[in-house]
PDB file of C-alpha atoms in Angstrom:
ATOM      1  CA  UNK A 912      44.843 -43.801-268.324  1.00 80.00           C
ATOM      2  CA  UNK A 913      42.967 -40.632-268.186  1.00 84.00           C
ATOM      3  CA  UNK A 914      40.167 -42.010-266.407  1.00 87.00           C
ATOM      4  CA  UNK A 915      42.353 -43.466-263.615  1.00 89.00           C
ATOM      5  CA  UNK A 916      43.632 -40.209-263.393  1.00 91.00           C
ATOM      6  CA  UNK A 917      40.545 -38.696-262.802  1.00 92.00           C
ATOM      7  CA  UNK A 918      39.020 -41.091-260.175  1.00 92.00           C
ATOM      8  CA  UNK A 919      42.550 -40.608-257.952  1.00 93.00           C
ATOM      9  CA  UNK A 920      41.822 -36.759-258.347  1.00 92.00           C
ATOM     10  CA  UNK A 921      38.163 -37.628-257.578  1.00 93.00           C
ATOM     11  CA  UNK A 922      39.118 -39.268-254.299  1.00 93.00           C
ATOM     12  CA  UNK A 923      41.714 -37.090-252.681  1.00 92.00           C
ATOM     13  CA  UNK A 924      39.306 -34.563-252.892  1.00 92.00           C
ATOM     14  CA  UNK A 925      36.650 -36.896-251.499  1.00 90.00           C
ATOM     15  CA  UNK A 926      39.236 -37.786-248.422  1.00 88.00           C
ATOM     16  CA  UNK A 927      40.682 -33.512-248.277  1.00 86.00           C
ATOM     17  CA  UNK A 928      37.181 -32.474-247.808  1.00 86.00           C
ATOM     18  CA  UNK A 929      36.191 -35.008-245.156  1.00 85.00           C
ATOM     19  CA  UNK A 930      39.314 -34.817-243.140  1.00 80.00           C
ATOM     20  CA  UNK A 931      39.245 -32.760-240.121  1.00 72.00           C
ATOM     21  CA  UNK A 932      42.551 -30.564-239.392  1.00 68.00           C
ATOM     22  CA  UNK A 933      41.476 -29.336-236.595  1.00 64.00           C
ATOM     23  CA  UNK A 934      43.944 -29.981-233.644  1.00 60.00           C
ATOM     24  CA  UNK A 935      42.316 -31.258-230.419  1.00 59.00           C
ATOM     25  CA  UNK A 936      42.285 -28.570-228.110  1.00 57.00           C
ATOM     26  CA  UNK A 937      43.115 -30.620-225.066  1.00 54.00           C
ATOM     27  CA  UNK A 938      44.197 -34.065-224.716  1.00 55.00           C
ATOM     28  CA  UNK A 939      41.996 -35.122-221.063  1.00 50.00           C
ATOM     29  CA  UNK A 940      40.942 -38.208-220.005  1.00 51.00           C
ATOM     30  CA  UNK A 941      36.732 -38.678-220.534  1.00 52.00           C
ATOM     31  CA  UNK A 942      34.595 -39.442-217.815  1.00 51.00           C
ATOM     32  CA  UNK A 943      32.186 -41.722-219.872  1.00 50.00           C
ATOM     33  CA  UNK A 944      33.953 -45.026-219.529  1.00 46.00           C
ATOM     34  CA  UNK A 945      35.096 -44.430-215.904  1.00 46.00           C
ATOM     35  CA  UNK A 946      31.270 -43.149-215.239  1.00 45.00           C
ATOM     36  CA  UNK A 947      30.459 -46.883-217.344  1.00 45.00           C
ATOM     37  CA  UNK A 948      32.242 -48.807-215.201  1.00 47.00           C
ATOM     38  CA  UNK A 949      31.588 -47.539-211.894  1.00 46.00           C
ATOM     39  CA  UNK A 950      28.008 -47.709-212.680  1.00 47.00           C
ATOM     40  CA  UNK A 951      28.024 -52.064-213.211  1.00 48.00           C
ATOM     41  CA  UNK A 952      29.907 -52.610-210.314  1.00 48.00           C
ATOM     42  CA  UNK A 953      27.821 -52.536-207.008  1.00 48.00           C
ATOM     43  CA  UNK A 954      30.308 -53.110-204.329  1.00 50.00           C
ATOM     44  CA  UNK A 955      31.484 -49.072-204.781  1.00 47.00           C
ATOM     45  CA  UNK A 956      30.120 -46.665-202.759  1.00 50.00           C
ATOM     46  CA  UNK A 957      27.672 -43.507-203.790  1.00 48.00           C
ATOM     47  CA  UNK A 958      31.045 -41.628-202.366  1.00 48.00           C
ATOM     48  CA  UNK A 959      33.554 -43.405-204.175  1.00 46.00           C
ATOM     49  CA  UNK A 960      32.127 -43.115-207.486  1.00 41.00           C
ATOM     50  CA  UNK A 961      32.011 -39.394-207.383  1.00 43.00           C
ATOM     51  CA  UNK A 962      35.317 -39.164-206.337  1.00 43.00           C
ATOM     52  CA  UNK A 963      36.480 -41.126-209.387  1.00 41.00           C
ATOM     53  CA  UNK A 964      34.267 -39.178-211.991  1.00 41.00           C
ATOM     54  CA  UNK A 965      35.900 -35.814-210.555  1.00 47.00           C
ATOM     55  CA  UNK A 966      38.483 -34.436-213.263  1.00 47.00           C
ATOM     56  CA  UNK A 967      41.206 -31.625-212.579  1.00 56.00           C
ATOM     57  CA  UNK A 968      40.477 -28.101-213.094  1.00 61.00           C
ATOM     58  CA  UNK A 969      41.412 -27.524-216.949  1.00 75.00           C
ATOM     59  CA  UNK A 970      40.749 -23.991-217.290  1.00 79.00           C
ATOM     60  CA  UNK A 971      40.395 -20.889-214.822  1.00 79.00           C
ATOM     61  CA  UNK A 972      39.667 -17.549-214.936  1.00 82.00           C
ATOM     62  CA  UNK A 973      41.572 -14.399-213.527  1.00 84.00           C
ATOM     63  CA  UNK A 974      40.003 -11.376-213.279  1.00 85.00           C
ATOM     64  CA  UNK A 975      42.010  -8.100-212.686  1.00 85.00           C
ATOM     65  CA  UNK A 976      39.302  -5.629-211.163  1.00 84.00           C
ATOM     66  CA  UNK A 977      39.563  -1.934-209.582  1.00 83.00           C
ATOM     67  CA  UNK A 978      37.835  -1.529-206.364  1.00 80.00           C
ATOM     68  CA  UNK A 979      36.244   1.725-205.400  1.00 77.00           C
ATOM     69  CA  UNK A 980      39.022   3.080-203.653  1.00 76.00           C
ATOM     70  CA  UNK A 981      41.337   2.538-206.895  1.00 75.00           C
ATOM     71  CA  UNK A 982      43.208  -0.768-205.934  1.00 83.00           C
ATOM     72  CA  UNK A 983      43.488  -3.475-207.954  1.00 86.00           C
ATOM     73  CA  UNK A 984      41.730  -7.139-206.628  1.00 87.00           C
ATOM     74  CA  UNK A 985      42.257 -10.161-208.781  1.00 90.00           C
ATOM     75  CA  UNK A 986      39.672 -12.886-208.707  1.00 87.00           C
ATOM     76  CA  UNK A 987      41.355 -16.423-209.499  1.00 86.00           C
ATOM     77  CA  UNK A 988      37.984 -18.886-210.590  1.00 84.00           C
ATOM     78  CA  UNK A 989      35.998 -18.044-206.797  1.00 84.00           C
ATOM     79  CA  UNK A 990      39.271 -16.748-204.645  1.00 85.00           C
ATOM     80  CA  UNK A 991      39.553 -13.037-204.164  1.00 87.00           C
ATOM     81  CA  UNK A 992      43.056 -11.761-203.528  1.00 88.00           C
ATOM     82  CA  UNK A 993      44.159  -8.350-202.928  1.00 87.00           C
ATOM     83  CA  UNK A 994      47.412  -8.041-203.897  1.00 87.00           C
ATOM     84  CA  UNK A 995      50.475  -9.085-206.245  1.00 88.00           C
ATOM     85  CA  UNK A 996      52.090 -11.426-203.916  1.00 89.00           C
ATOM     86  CA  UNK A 997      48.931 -13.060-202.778  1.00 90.00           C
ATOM     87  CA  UNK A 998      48.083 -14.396-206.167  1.00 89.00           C
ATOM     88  CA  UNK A 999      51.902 -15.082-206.583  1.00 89.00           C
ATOM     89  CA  UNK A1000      51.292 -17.346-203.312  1.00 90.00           C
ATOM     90  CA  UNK A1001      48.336 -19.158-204.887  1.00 89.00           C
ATOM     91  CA  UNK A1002      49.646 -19.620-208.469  1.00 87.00           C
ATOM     92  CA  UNK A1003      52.969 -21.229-206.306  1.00 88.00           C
ATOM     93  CA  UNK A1004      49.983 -23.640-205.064  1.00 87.00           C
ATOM     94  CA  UNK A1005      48.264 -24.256-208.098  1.00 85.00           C
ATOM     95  CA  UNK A1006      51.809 -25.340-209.446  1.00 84.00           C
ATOM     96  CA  UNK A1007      52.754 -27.718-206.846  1.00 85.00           C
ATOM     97  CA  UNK A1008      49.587 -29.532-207.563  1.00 83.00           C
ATOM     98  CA  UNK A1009      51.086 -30.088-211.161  1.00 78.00           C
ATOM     99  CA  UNK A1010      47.341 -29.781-212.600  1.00 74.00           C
ATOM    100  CA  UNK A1011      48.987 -27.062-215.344  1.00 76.00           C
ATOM    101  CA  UNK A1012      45.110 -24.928-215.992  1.00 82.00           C
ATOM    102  CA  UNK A1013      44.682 -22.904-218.593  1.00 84.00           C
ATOM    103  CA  UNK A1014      44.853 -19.441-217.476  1.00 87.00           C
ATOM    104  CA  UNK A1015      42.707 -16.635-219.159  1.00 87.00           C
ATOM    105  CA  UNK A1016      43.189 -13.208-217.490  1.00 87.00           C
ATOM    106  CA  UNK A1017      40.369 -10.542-217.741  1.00 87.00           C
ATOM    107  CA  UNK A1018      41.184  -7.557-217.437  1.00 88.00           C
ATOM    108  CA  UNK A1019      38.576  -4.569-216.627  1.00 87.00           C
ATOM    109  CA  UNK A1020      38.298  -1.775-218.834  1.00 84.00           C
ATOM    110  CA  UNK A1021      39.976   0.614-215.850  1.00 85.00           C
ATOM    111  CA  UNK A1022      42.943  -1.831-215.406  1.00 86.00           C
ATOM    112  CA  UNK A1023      45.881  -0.387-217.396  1.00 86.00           C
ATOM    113  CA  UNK A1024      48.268  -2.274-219.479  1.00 87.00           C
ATOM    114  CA  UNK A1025      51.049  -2.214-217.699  1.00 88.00           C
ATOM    115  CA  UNK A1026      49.152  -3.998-214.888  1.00 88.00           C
ATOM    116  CA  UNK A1027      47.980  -6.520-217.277  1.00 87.00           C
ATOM    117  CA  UNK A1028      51.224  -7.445-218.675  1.00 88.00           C
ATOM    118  CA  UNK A1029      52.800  -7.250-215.270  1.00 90.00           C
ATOM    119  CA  UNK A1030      50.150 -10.341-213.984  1.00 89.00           C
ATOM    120  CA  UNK A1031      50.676 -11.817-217.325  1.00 88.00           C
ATOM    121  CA  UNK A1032      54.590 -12.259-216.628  1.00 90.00           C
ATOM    122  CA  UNK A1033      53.765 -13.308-213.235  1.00 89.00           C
ATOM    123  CA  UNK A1034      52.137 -16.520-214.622  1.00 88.00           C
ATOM    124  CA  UNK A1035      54.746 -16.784-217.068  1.00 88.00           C
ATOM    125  CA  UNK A1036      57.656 -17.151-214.389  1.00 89.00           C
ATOM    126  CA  UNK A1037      55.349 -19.870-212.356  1.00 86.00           C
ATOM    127  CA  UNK A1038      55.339 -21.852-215.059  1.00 85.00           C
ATOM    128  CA  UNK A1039      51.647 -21.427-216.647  1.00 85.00           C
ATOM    129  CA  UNK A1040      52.602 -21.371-220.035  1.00 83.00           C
ATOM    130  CA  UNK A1041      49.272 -21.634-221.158  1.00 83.00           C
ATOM    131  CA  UNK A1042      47.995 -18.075-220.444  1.00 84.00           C
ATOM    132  CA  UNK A1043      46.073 -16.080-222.671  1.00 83.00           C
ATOM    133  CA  UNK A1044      44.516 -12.361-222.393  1.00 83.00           C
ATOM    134  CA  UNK A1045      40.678 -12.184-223.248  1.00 81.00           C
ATOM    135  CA  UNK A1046      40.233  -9.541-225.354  1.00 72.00           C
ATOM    136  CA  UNK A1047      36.821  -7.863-226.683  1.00 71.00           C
ATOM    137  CA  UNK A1048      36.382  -7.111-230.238  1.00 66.00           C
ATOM    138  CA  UNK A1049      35.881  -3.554-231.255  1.00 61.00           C
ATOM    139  CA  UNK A1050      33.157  -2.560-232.602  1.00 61.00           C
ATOM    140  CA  UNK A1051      33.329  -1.847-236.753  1.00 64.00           C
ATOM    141  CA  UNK A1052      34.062   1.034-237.662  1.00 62.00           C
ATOM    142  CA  UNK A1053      30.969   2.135-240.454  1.00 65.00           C
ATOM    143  CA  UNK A1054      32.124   2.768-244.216  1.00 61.00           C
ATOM    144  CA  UNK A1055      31.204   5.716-246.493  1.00 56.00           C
TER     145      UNK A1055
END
């Protein structure tokens, strides 16, 4: 009996150390087996097989920047816009499209907090829910 005991104990740590529990981070279609099959049949066009290997936009990036002359310019993925309501306008867009991005805002080391938090609740009320601020670590502070 003790034996048994010790090859069940052997093999849930065999299976707990080769189980992943890592959660997927996103759940999107892969382009492999559409690439596969375009590429056997013929009758599609250079055109058309590009178009079907395209995926949505998954992730984009939102800078918060201070010009020279002390405004603040956000830069959504290539887009400059230069104020509040102009991004407002684009993240109404980007909503309509129901494509749901992950949204990571950047902000410069001149942009204030208040700013930050104010864009942050901007993409919370349009409905990105997945927004997160990209921080830098500090630097360690050295022991005595």
């Amino acid at each position: 009996m003790t034996s048994m005991i010790d090859v069940v104990f052997l093999l849930l740590v065999f299976f707990v150390w080769t189980s992943s529990f890592d959660a997927p981070e996103k759940d999107l279609p892969g382009n492999i087996a559409i690439a596969t099959e375009a590429s056997v049949s013929t009758s599609e066009s250079p055109d058309q097989v590009t178009q079907s290997i395209e995926s949505p936009v998954s992730e984009l990036l939102l800078r918060i920047q201070t010009t020279s002359s002390s405004n603040i310019q956000y830069l959504l993925g290539t887009t400059s816009l230069a104020t509040l309501s102009d991004l407002q306008n684009r993240l109404v867009a980007i909503a309509e499209l129901d494509l749901a991005p992950t949204i990571i805002v950047d902000p410069d080391d001149s942009v204030s907090m208040a700013q930050t938090i104010e864009v942050l609740d901007l993409l919370r009320t349009n409905g990105f829910t997945d927004s997160f601020l990209a921080v830098e670590p500090s630097a360690p502070t050295p022991s005595m």
